[in-house]
């Protein structure tokens, strides 16, 4: 595991946070960053290369040096946390802050976004007549941020403070959309533990994200399931399915921990098995049932922080059906048809439950 790790956000966000090297007894980092770059970007660099890249990006963005970082006092939030929730800030905690400027935060989210005549617009019905205003998207991808509110310690703040700071910085920088997963790929912080069994703390972390994002005028795109990783992914749902064939090839331990396949260590037979089994997700009824139960649970959830039902919350800009779907036609000739059929059926299912929000596939590009 890389012991020196940094999270670098987009240029507009101006957010550079360092990650400590300490580890817990199970080998996981004691401190986790609020945002993470793509695993294809920085995760393969050495500590020295990461430090060099951090300094390069600082110079490129003209950020202040470390010794110019201000510290602001953070007090316990004024809004009520759920009973027995002990991960809120203490009175004496401080949050490091980059002194951007005196730009005010954006106004809280109040209106839904629709597509009208090929353009994104906000729709207000307060007057009884729909009023459409153009909505221009400027955002970033903070894919596994859903687990962040549950992190107990991040430098001199906890995960909730780190997430709030990110949203504040984004709001001041003019960003208005965050894309995130409505699950996690970290088995230590699950949202769904098994079919129909949900971790309430994981759901409350998602509640916190939406509640805080709303305060600072940030809308959120949420993805229901991941194509790549095992925890929170399609292969996990397949293994849970009562109608899918039993697995005949053991799952590598690295996948259970949220890692990736080591392609170089796989034989052609193993690769074919992985691809063929993965494709079953789009047709297996047991997996579809688990997926739909997850969708229904989220769409109908009431946020414990602000009392809003997700389907009625304009903070959610849109739903992604799946993060970066794949179905390999080089091995399964009709795989594209299976994927298209799944997209059509599940988008209709989501819209039936939630007519208020846009639904997207979640593909790249």
Coordinates of C-alpha atoms in Angstrom, one line a residue:
X1 CA 0.0 0.0 0.0
X2 CA 1.3 3.4 -0.9
X3 CA 2.2 5.2 2.3
X4 CA 2.4 8.7 0.9
X5 CA -0.7 9.8 -1.0
X6 CA -2.3 13.0 -2.1
X7 CA -5.7 14.1 -3.3
X8 CA -5.6 16.7 -6.1
X9 CA -8.8 18.3 -7.3
X10 CA -9.5 20.2 -10.5
X11 CA -7.8 23.5 -11.3
X12 CA -11.1 25.4 -10.6
X13 CA -11.5 23.8 -7.3
X14 CA -8.0 24.8 -6.0
X15 CA -8.1 22.0 -3.5
X16 CA -4.8 20.3 -2.5
X17 CA -4.8 18.1 0.5
X18 CA -2.0 15.8 1.8
X19 CA -2.5 12.3 3.2
X20 CA -0.8 11.1 6.3
X21 CA 1.3 7.9 6.2
X22 CA 0.1 6.3 9.5
X23 CA -1.8 3.0 9.2
X24 CA -4.2 1.1 11.4
X25 CA -3.8 -2.5 12.5
X26 CA -5.5 -3.8 9.4
X27 CA -3.2 -2.0 7.1
X28 CA -5.6 0.7 6.1
X29 CA -4.5 4.4 6.3
X30 CA -5.4 6.0 9.6
X31 CA -6.3 9.2 7.7
X32 CA -8.2 9.3 4.4
X33 CA -8.4 12.1 1.9
X34 CA -11.8 13.7 1.2
X35 CA -11.3 13.3 -2.6
X36 CA -9.2 10.9 -4.6
X37 CA -7.8 11.0 -8.1
X38 CA -8.3 8.2 -10.6
X39 CA -6.4 5.1 -9.7
X40 CA -5.0 5.3 -13.2
X41 CA -3.5 8.7 -12.4
X42 CA -1.4 9.0 -9.3
X43 CA -1.8 5.8 -7.3
X44 CA 1.1 4.1 -9.1
X45 CA 3.6 6.8 -8.4
X46 CA 6.3 6.5 -5.7
X47 CA 6.3 8.8 -2.6
X48 CA 9.0 10.9 -4.2
X49 CA 7.1 11.2 -7.5
X50 CA 3.9 12.2 -5.7
X51 CA 5.7 14.9 -3.8
X52 CA 7.3 16.2 -7.0
X53 CA 3.9 16.2 -8.7
X54 CA 2.3 18.0 -5.8
X55 CA 4.9 20.8 -6.0
X56 CA 4.5 21.0 -9.8
X57 CA 0.7 21.4 -9.5
X58 CA 1.1 24.0 -6.8
X59 CA 3.3 26.1 -9.0
X60 CA 1.0 25.6 -11.9
X61 CA -2.0 26.7 -10.0
X62 CA -0.2 29.5 -8.2
X63 CA -1.4 28.3 -4.9
X64 CA 0.0 29.8 -1.7
X65 CA 2.9 28.0 0.0
X66 CA 2.1 25.7 2.9
X67 CA 3.1 28.3 5.5
X68 CA 0.5 30.7 4.2
X69 CA -2.4 28.3 4.8
X70 CA -4.8 29.8 7.3
X71 CA -6.5 28.0 10.1
X72 CA -10.1 28.8 11.0
X73 CA -11.9 27.7 14.1
X74 CA -14.8 25.3 13.5
X75 CA -17.5 24.9 16.1
X76 CA -20.1 22.2 16.4
X77 CA -22.7 22.6 13.6
X78 CA -25.9 24.3 14.6
X79 CA -28.2 21.8 12.9
X80 CA -29.2 18.6 14.8
X81 CA -27.3 15.4 14.2
X82 CA -29.1 12.0 14.5
X83 CA -29.1 10.7 18.1
X84 CA -26.0 8.5 18.9
X85 CA -24.1 10.0 15.9
X86 CA -20.8 10.8 17.5
X87 CA -18.7 11.8 14.5
X88 CA -19.5 15.5 14.5
X89 CA -16.9 18.2 15.1
X90 CA -15.8 19.2 18.6
X91 CA -15.7 22.8 19.6
X92 CA -11.9 23.0 19.6
X93 CA -11.3 21.4 16.2
X94 CA -9.7 23.6 13.5
X95 CA -9.9 23.2 9.8
X96 CA -7.0 24.2 7.5
X97 CA -8.3 26.6 4.9
X98 CA -6.9 28.1 1.7
X99 CA -7.7 31.8 1.8
X100 CA -9.2 32.0 -1.7
X101 CA -10.9 35.4 -1.4
X102 CA -14.0 36.9 0.1
X103 CA -16.3 35.5 -2.6
X104 CA -19.6 34.5 -1.0
X105 CA -21.0 31.0 -1.2
X106 CA -23.6 30.2 -3.8
X107 CA -27.2 30.2 -2.8
X108 CA -28.7 26.9 -1.5
X109 CA -30.3 24.7 -4.1
X110 CA -34.1 25.2 -4.4
X111 CA -35.0 24.2 -8.0
X112 CA -34.8 21.1 -10.1
X113 CA -32.8 21.0 -13.3
X114 CA -34.5 19.8 -16.5
X115 CA -33.6 19.7 -20.2
X116 CA -35.7 22.0 -22.4
X117 CA -35.0 22.5 -26.1
X118 CA -31.7 20.7 -25.7
X119 CA -30.5 23.0 -22.9
X120 CA -30.2 22.5 -19.1
X121 CA -32.6 24.8 -17.2
X122 CA -33.7 25.3 -13.6
X123 CA -37.4 25.1 -13.1
X124 CA -39.2 27.0 -10.4
X125 CA -42.9 26.4 -9.8
X126 CA -43.3 28.6 -6.8
X127 CA -45.4 31.1 -8.7
X128 CA -47.7 28.4 -10.1
X129 CA -46.2 28.9 -13.5
X130 CA -43.0 27.1 -14.5
X131 CA -40.1 29.6 -14.8
X132 CA -37.1 28.3 -16.7
X133 CA -33.6 29.8 -16.3
X134 CA -30.5 28.5 -18.1
X135 CA -28.3 26.3 -16.0
X136 CA -24.6 26.1 -16.9
X137 CA -22.7 23.1 -15.4
X138 CA -19.2 23.4 -13.9
X139 CA -18.3 20.5 -11.8
X140 CA -15.9 17.7 -10.7
X141 CA -15.8 14.0 -10.1
X142 CA -15.4 13.0 -6.4
X143 CA -16.2 9.4 -7.0
X144 CA -15.8 7.6 -3.5
X145 CA -16.6 10.7 -1.4
X146 CA -19.7 9.0 0.1
X147 CA -17.5 7.3 2.8
X148 CA -15.8 10.5 3.8
X149 CA -18.3 11.7 6.4
X150 CA -17.7 8.5 8.4
X151 CA -13.9 9.0 8.7
X152 CA -13.1 9.8 12.3
X153 CA -9.8 11.6 11.8
X154 CA -8.3 13.6 9.0
X155 CA -5.4 15.7 10.2
X156 CA -6.9 18.2 12.5
X157 CA -10.5 17.5 11.4
X158 CA -12.8 14.6 10.8
X159 CA -14.3 13.5 7.5
X160 CA -17.4 15.6 7.8
X161 CA -15.3 18.8 8.2
X162 CA -13.1 17.8 5.2
X163 CA -16.2 17.3 3.0
X164 CA -17.8 20.5 4.1
X165 CA -14.5 22.4 3.4
X166 CA -14.4 20.8 -0.1
X167 CA -17.9 22.0 -0.8
X168 CA -17.3 25.5 0.5
X169 CA -14.1 25.8 -1.6
X170 CA -16.0 24.5 -4.7
X171 CA -18.9 26.9 -4.1
X172 CA -16.5 29.9 -3.8
X173 CA -14.7 28.8 -6.9
X174 CA -17.9 28.8 -9.0
X175 CA -18.4 25.0 -9.3
X176 CA -22.0 23.8 -9.0
X177 CA -22.1 20.1 -9.7
X178 CA -20.3 17.1 -8.0
X179 CA -20.5 13.6 -9.3
X180 CA -20.2 10.8 -6.7
X181 CA -21.1 7.2 -6.1
X182 CA -24.3 6.4 -4.1
X183 CA -22.2 3.6 -2.6
X184 CA -18.6 3.0 -1.6
X185 CA -15.9 0.6 -2.8
X186 CA -14.4 0.4 0.7
X187 CA -15.6 -2.7 2.5
X188 CA -14.9 -0.9 5.8
X189 CA -17.6 1.7 5.0
X190 CA -20.4 -0.1 3.1
X191 CA -23.8 1.2 2.3
X192 CA -25.3 -2.1 1.5
X193 CA -23.9 -5.0 3.6
X194 CA -25.9 -7.7 1.8
X195 CA -29.2 -7.8 -0.2
X196 CA -31.8 -5.9 1.8
X197 CA -29.4 -5.2 4.7
X198 CA -28.2 -1.6 4.7
X199 CA -25.7 0.1 7.0
X200 CA -27.5 3.1 8.4
X201 CA -24.3 4.9 9.1
X202 CA -23.5 4.5 5.4
X203 CA -26.8 5.9 4.4
X204 CA -26.4 8.8 6.9
X205 CA -23.1 9.6 5.3
X206 CA -24.9 10.0 2.0
X207 CA -27.5 12.1 3.8
X208 CA -24.8 14.4 5.1
X209 CA -23.3 14.8 1.6
X210 CA -26.6 15.9 0.1
X211 CA -27.5 18.2 3.1
X212 CA -24.1 20.0 3.0
X213 CA -24.0 20.2 -0.8
X214 CA -27.4 21.9 -0.8
X215 CA -26.2 24.6 1.6
X216 CA -23.5 25.7 -0.7
X217 CA -25.4 25.6 -4.0
X218 CA -23.8 22.3 -5.2
X219 CA -26.0 19.8 -7.0
X220 CA -24.9 16.1 -7.0
X221 CA -25.0 13.4 -9.6
X222 CA -25.2 10.0 -7.9
X223 CA -24.3 6.6 -9.4
X224 CA -26.1 3.5 -8.2
X225 CA -23.5 0.8 -8.8
X226 CA -19.9 0.4 -10.1
X227 CA -18.8 -1.6 -13.1
X228 CA -15.2 -2.0 -12.0
X229 CA -14.7 -2.6 -8.2
X230 CA -16.1 -5.6 -6.3
X231 CA -17.5 -3.8 -3.2
X232 CA -20.5 -1.8 -4.3
X233 CA -20.2 -3.3 -7.8
X234 CA -22.0 -5.5 -10.3
X235 CA -19.9 -8.6 -9.5
X236 CA -20.8 -8.4 -5.8
X237 CA -24.5 -8.3 -6.7
X238 CA -24.1 -11.3 -9.0
X239 CA -22.4 -13.3 -6.2
X240 CA -25.3 -12.3 -3.9
X241 CA -27.9 -13.3 -6.5
X242 CA -30.0 -16.5 -5.9
X243 CA -30.5 -17.1 -9.6
X244 CA -26.9 -16.6 -10.9
X245 CA -24.7 -19.7 -11.3
X246 CA -22.4 -20.3 -8.4
X247 CA -18.9 -19.0 -8.9
X248 CA -16.4 -21.7 -10.1
X249 CA -13.3 -19.5 -9.9
X250 CA -12.3 -18.0 -6.5
X251 CA -12.4 -14.3 -6.2
X252 CA -8.9 -12.7 -5.7
X253 CA -8.5 -11.3 -2.2
X254 CA -7.4 -8.0 -3.7
X255 CA -10.9 -7.5 -5.2
X256 CA -12.6 -8.1 -1.8
X257 CA -10.6 -5.2 -0.5
X258 CA -11.7 -2.9 -3.3
X259 CA -8.6 -3.5 -5.5
X260 CA -8.3 -4.4 -9.2
X261 CA -7.5 -7.6 -11.1
X262 CA -3.9 -8.1 -11.8
X263 CA -4.3 -8.7 -15.6
X264 CA -0.8 -10.0 -16.0
X265 CA -1.4 -12.9 -13.6
X266 CA -4.5 -14.1 -15.4
X267 CA -4.6 -16.9 -17.9
X268 CA -6.8 -16.5 -21.0
X269 CA -9.3 -19.0 -19.5
X270 CA -9.5 -16.9 -16.3
X271 CA -10.0 -13.7 -18.3
X272 CA -12.8 -15.3 -20.3
X273 CA -14.5 -16.5 -17.2
X274 CA -14.4 -13.1 -15.6
X275 CA -15.9 -11.4 -18.7
X276 CA -18.6 -14.0 -19.2
X277 CA -19.7 -13.9 -15.6
X278 CA -19.7 -10.1 -15.5
X279 CA -22.0 -10.0 -18.5
X280 CA -24.7 -12.0 -16.6
X281 CA -25.5 -8.9 -14.5
X282 CA -27.5 -7.4 -17.3
X283 CA -29.8 -10.4 -17.6
X284 CA -29.8 -12.2 -14.2
X285 CA -33.1 -11.7 -12.4
X286 CA -31.6 -12.1 -9.0
X287 CA -29.0 -9.4 -9.6
X288 CA -31.7 -7.1 -11.1
X289 CA -33.8 -7.6 -7.9
X290 CA -30.9 -6.6 -5.7
X291 CA -30.1 -3.6 -7.9
X292 CA -33.7 -2.4 -7.9
X293 CA -34.0 -2.8 -4.1
X294 CA -31.0 -0.6 -3.8
X295 CA -32.4 2.0 -6.2
X296 CA -35.8 2.0 -4.4
X297 CA -34.1 2.3 -0.9
X298 CA -32.2 5.4 -2.0
X299 CA -35.0 7.1 -4.0
X300 CA -37.4 6.7 -1.2
X301 CA -35.0 7.5 1.7
X302 CA -35.7 10.5 4.0
X303 CA -32.6 12.5 4.7
X304 CA -32.0 12.5 8.5
X305 CA -30.3 16.0 8.4
X306 CA -32.9 18.0 6.5
X307 CA -36.0 15.8 6.3
X308 CA -36.1 15.7 2.5
X309 CA -37.0 12.6 0.6
X310 CA -34.4 11.9 -2.1
X311 CA -36.9 11.8 -4.9
X312 CA -38.1 15.3 -3.9
X313 CA -34.7 16.8 -3.3
X314 CA -33.5 19.2 -6.0
X315 CA -29.9 18.8 -4.7
X316 CA -29.7 15.6 -6.7
X317 CA -29.1 16.7 -10.3
X318 CA -29.4 13.3 -11.8
X319 CA -28.9 9.6 -11.3
X320 CA -26.3 7.4 -13.0
X321 CA -27.6 3.9 -13.6
X322 CA -24.1 2.5 -13.4
X323 CA -20.6 3.8 -13.3
X324 CA -18.9 3.2 -16.7
X325 CA -20.8 0.1 -17.8
X326 CA -19.0 -2.6 -19.9
X327 CA -20.2 -5.7 -21.7
X328 CA -17.5 -7.3 -23.9
X329 CA -18.7 -8.0 -27.4
X330 CA -15.4 -9.6 -28.4
X331 CA -16.4 -12.6 -26.3
X332 CA -20.1 -12.3 -26.1
X333 CA -21.6 -11.3 -29.5
X334 CA -25.0 -10.0 -28.2
X335 CA -23.6 -8.3 -25.2
X336 CA -24.4 -4.8 -26.6
X337 CA -28.0 -5.8 -27.0
X338 CA -28.1 -7.1 -23.4
X339 CA -26.6 -3.9 -22.1
X340 CA -29.0 -1.7 -24.1
X341 CA -32.0 -3.7 -22.9
X342 CA -30.9 -3.3 -19.3
X343 CA -30.4 0.4 -19.7
X344 CA -33.9 0.8 -21.1
X345 CA -35.6 -1.3 -18.4
X346 CA -33.7 0.2 -15.5
X347 CA -34.1 3.8 -16.6
X348 CA -37.8 3.2 -16.9
X349 CA -37.8 1.7 -13.4
X350 CA -36.0 4.7 -11.9
X351 CA -38.3 7.2 -13.6
X352 CA -41.3 5.4 -12.4
X353 CA -40.1 5.7 -8.8
X354 CA -38.7 9.2 -9.3
X355 CA -40.1 11.4 -12.1
X356 CA -38.4 14.5 -10.7
X357 CA -34.8 13.7 -11.6
X358 CA -32.9 13.2 -14.8
X359 CA -31.5 9.7 -15.4
X360 CA -28.3 9.1 -17.2
X361 CA -26.4 5.9 -18.1
X362 CA -23.1 6.8 -16.4
X363 CA -20.9 6.1 -19.5
X364 CA -17.7 8.0 -20.2
X365 CA -17.8 10.8 -22.7

